[in-house]
Amino acid sequence: MVKGGIIFRVDGSKELGLGHISRCLNLAETIADEFRDFNVPIHFITVKNPGSDVLFKNSGFSEFVIYIKESADLKNFGKLINDFSPKVLITDIDLRNCTENYLETFFPGLFHASLHEHNFGLLTGDVVIAPTICPMVPCEKGEIGVTHFNGAEYILLSKEIGEIRKSAQP
């Protein structure tokens, strides 16, 4: 087990959709490419289900996926955070009903970025990024451009889609 690095906490299923996992895989791939000289360890913590399992198997991160039994499994999640001692935690899960419980699980010195648009009205981490074209209002203590970021420029597309877009431009 490699300590440090980045942990992504994300779920997806056929019912929920797989966009959150795709978004995190795209971001992880970009981080791995941009910082390859630093060999940053990247792991994923997720609930196992057939839909998401296929995405992870087709990614370069399949051996770095840790499965938990259910999304609310905070005890196991906290143990994994403690075991891996990441420097960065990126969550793409809806924290609306469990923010305090999740934040109590994080440790001091751990940078937390929340990518879930439903968390934009919450203060759920060091930064909250809503990759959506819908205008949103941050929480009372949040500040646009400082703690909260929103807009189309934060939508994370795969390299393949980016290449298609580049080739289609005159």
Tab-separated table of C-alpha atoms in Angstrom:
chain	number	residue	atom	x	y	z
A	1	MET	CA	0.000	0.000	0.000
A	2	VAL	CA	1.377	3.403	-1.019
A	3	LYS	CA	0.634	6.176	1.454
A	4	GLY	CA	-0.113	9.766	0.550
A	5	GLY	CA	-1.435	10.879	-2.778
A	6	ILE	CA	-5.059	11.306	-3.716
A	7	ILE	CA	-8.208	9.390	-2.812
A	8	PHE	CA	-11.410	9.787	-4.815
A	9	ARG	CA	-14.648	8.926	-2.989
A	10	VAL	CA	-17.335	8.443	-5.645
A	11	ASP	CA	-20.337	6.226	-6.369
A	12	GLY	CA	-22.293	5.410	-9.482
A	13	SER	CA	-24.764	2.845	-10.732
A	14	LYS	CA	-27.168	2.239	-13.567
A	15	GLU	CA	-29.903	3.845	-11.446
A	16	LEU	CA	-27.847	6.806	-10.196
A	17	GLY	CA	-25.872	7.207	-13.395
A	18	LEU	CA	-22.172	6.824	-14.067
A	19	GLY	CA	-21.315	10.456	-14.787
A	20	HIS	CA	-19.782	11.047	-11.361
A	21	ILE	CA	-17.383	8.128	-11.798
A	22	SER	CA	-16.550	9.166	-15.362
A	23	ARG	CA	-15.827	12.703	-14.147
A	24	CYS	CA	-13.478	11.424	-11.433
A	25	LEU	CA	-11.731	8.998	-13.781
A	26	ASN	CA	-11.149	11.849	-16.254
A	27	LEU	CA	-9.726	14.038	-13.499
A	28	ALA	CA	-7.557	11.189	-12.176
A	29	GLU	CA	-6.201	10.525	-15.661
A	30	THR	CA	-5.354	14.202	-16.109
A	31	ILE	CA	-3.629	14.348	-12.715
A	32	ALA	CA	-1.676	11.163	-13.470
A	33	ASP	CA	-0.553	12.598	-16.834
A	34	GLU	CA	0.320	16.067	-15.557
A	35	PHE	CA	2.198	14.827	-12.482
A	36	ARG	CA	3.638	11.559	-13.831
A	37	ASP	CA	7.183	12.607	-12.816
A	38	PHE	CA	6.019	12.693	-9.202
A	39	ASN	CA	4.356	9.253	-9.304
A	40	VAL	CA	1.330	10.438	-7.306
A	41	PRO	CA	-0.630	7.443	-5.961
A	42	ILE	CA	-4.328	7.668	-6.864
A	43	HIS	CA	-6.996	5.420	-5.331
A	44	PHE	CA	-10.772	5.213	-5.577
A	45	ILE	CA	-13.202	4.261	-2.812
A	46	THR	CA	-16.633	3.259	-4.102
A	47	VAL	CA	-19.610	0.973	-3.612
A	48	LYS	CA	-19.296	-2.016	-5.936
A	49	ASN	CA	-22.006	-2.528	-8.515
A	50	PRO	CA	-22.034	-3.897	-12.072
A	51	GLY	CA	-22.358	-0.546	-13.844
A	52	SER	CA	-19.447	1.171	-12.135
A	53	ASP	CA	-17.338	-1.974	-12.090
A	54	VAL	CA	-17.139	-1.899	-15.904
A	55	LEU	CA	-15.913	1.717	-15.919
A	56	PHE	CA	-13.161	0.958	-13.432
A	57	LYS	CA	-12.105	-2.208	-15.276
A	58	ASN	CA	-11.747	-0.220	-18.506
A	59	SER	CA	-9.682	2.483	-16.818
A	60	GLY	CA	-6.024	2.447	-15.921
A	61	PHE	CA	-7.000	2.578	-12.259
A	62	SER	CA	-8.751	-0.791	-11.874
A	63	GLU	CA	-6.160	-2.155	-9.450
A	64	PHE	CA	-6.492	0.933	-7.271
A	65	VAL	CA	-10.214	0.623	-6.526
A	66	ILE	CA	-11.288	-0.182	-2.971
A	67	TYR	CA	-14.863	-1.336	-2.573
A	68	ILE	CA	-17.011	-0.614	0.467
A	69	LYS	CA	-20.378	-2.209	1.249
A	70	GLU	CA	-22.536	0.914	1.298
A	71	SER	CA	-22.201	4.640	0.811
A	72	ALA	CA	-22.854	5.350	4.487
A	73	ASP	CA	-20.022	3.038	5.620
A	74	LEU	CA	-18.161	5.823	7.433
A	75	LYS	CA	-16.316	3.517	9.830
A	76	ASN	CA	-14.614	1.653	6.984
A	77	PHE	CA	-14.131	4.899	5.046
A	78	GLY	CA	-12.395	6.499	8.042
A	79	LYS	CA	-10.151	3.456	8.435
A	80	LEU	CA	-9.156	3.641	4.771
A	81	ILE	CA	-8.393	7.364	5.096
A	82	ASN	CA	-6.265	6.590	8.147
A	83	ASP	CA	-4.471	3.677	6.414
A	84	PHE	CA	-3.681	5.571	3.202
A	85	SER	CA	-3.005	8.978	4.794
A	86	PRO	CA	-3.799	10.856	1.569
A	87	LYS	CA	-2.867	14.491	1.097
A	88	VAL	CA	-5.987	15.128	-1.008
A	89	LEU	CA	-9.519	13.738	-0.834
A	90	ILE	CA	-11.845	14.404	-3.760
A	91	THR	CA	-15.480	13.505	-3.135
A	92	ASP	CA	-18.153	13.322	-5.806
A	93	ILE	CA	-21.012	12.145	-3.616
A	94	ASP	CA	-24.119	13.908	-2.362
A	95	LEU	CA	-23.335	15.041	1.200
A	96	ARG	CA	-26.612	16.894	1.850
A	97	ASN	CA	-27.804	14.527	4.577
A	98	CYS	CA	-24.476	13.493	6.077
A	99	THR	CA	-22.082	16.453	5.841
A	100	GLU	CA	-21.148	16.581	9.515
A	101	ASN	CA	-20.568	12.827	9.714
A	102	TYR	CA	-18.314	12.868	6.660
A	103	LEU	CA	-16.360	15.921	7.796
A	104	GLU	CA	-15.742	14.337	11.203
A	105	THR	CA	-14.134	11.407	9.365
A	106	PHE	CA	-11.495	13.599	7.684
A	107	PHE	CA	-8.238	14.349	9.432
A	108	PRO	CA	-6.418	17.692	9.865
A	109	GLY	CA	-4.057	18.462	7.009
A	110	LEU	CA	-6.172	16.617	4.448
A	111	PHE	CA	-7.227	18.876	1.564
A	112	HIS	CA	-10.837	18.127	0.581
A	113	ALA	CA	-12.425	19.080	-2.739
A	114	SER	CA	-16.113	18.338	-3.303
A	115	LEU	CA	-17.209	17.985	-6.941
A	116	HIS	CA	-20.894	17.291	-6.399
A	117	GLU	CA	-23.235	20.064	-7.552
A	118	HIS	CA	-25.705	19.303	-4.736
A	119	ASN	CA	-23.006	20.256	-2.221
A	120	PHE	CA	-22.596	23.776	-3.612
A	121	GLY	CA	-24.842	25.290	-0.950
A	122	LEU	CA	-22.827	23.551	1.778
A	123	LEU	CA	-19.398	24.217	3.198
A	124	THR	CA	-18.245	20.642	2.643
A	125	GLY	CA	-14.551	21.053	2.059
A	126	ASP	CA	-11.703	23.370	1.270
A	127	VAL	CA	-13.205	23.901	-2.181
A	128	VAL	CA	-16.575	23.019	-3.659
A	129	ILE	CA	-16.691	22.773	-7.439
A	130	ALA	CA	-20.001	22.480	-9.272
A	131	PRO	CA	-19.241	21.377	-12.825
A	132	THR	CA	-22.578	22.472	-14.229
A	133	ILE	CA	-23.910	25.213	-16.461
A	134	CYS	CA	-26.618	26.087	-13.917
A	135	PRO	CA	-25.849	29.222	-11.861
A	136	MET	CA	-25.619	28.348	-8.180
A	137	VAL	CA	-25.378	30.195	-4.872
A	138	PRO	CA	-22.678	29.129	-2.384
A	139	CYS	CA	-23.280	28.597	1.308
A	140	GLU	CA	-23.277	31.578	3.662
A	141	LYS	CA	-19.553	31.240	4.480
A	142	GLY	CA	-18.591	30.404	0.905
A	143	GLU	CA	-17.175	32.809	-1.635
A	144	ILE	CA	-17.318	32.413	-5.410
A	145	GLY	CA	-13.801	32.085	-6.808
A	146	VAL	CA	-12.275	31.383	-3.388
A	147	THR	CA	-14.066	28.399	-1.830
A	148	HIS	CA	-16.792	27.771	-4.399
A	149	PHE	CA	-16.380	27.403	-8.159
A	150	ASN	CA	-19.224	26.965	-10.644
A	151	GLY	CA	-19.594	26.900	-14.383
A	152	ALA	CA	-19.094	25.115	-17.653
A	153	GLU	CA	-15.302	25.510	-17.482
A	154	TYR	CA	-15.285	22.971	-14.643
A	155	ILE	CA	-17.040	20.239	-16.615
A	156	LEU	CA	-14.510	17.424	-16.924
A	157	LEU	CA	-14.625	15.699	-20.289
A	158	SER	CA	-12.624	12.685	-21.373
A	159	LYS	CA	-9.575	13.179	-23.585
A	160	GLU	CA	-11.427	11.527	-26.449
A	161	ILE	CA	-14.227	14.099	-26.347
A	162	GLY	CA	-11.663	16.887	-26.052
A	163	GLU	CA	-9.829	15.619	-29.141
A	164	ILE	CA	-13.067	15.396	-31.125
A	165	ARG	CA	-13.890	18.957	-30.103
A	166	LYS	CA	-10.427	20.219	-31.142
A	167	SER	CA	-10.593	18.479	-34.518
A	168	ALA	CA	-14.062	19.900	-35.216
A	169	GLN	CA	-12.947	23.501	-34.749
A	170	PRO	CA	-11.933	25.434	-37.908
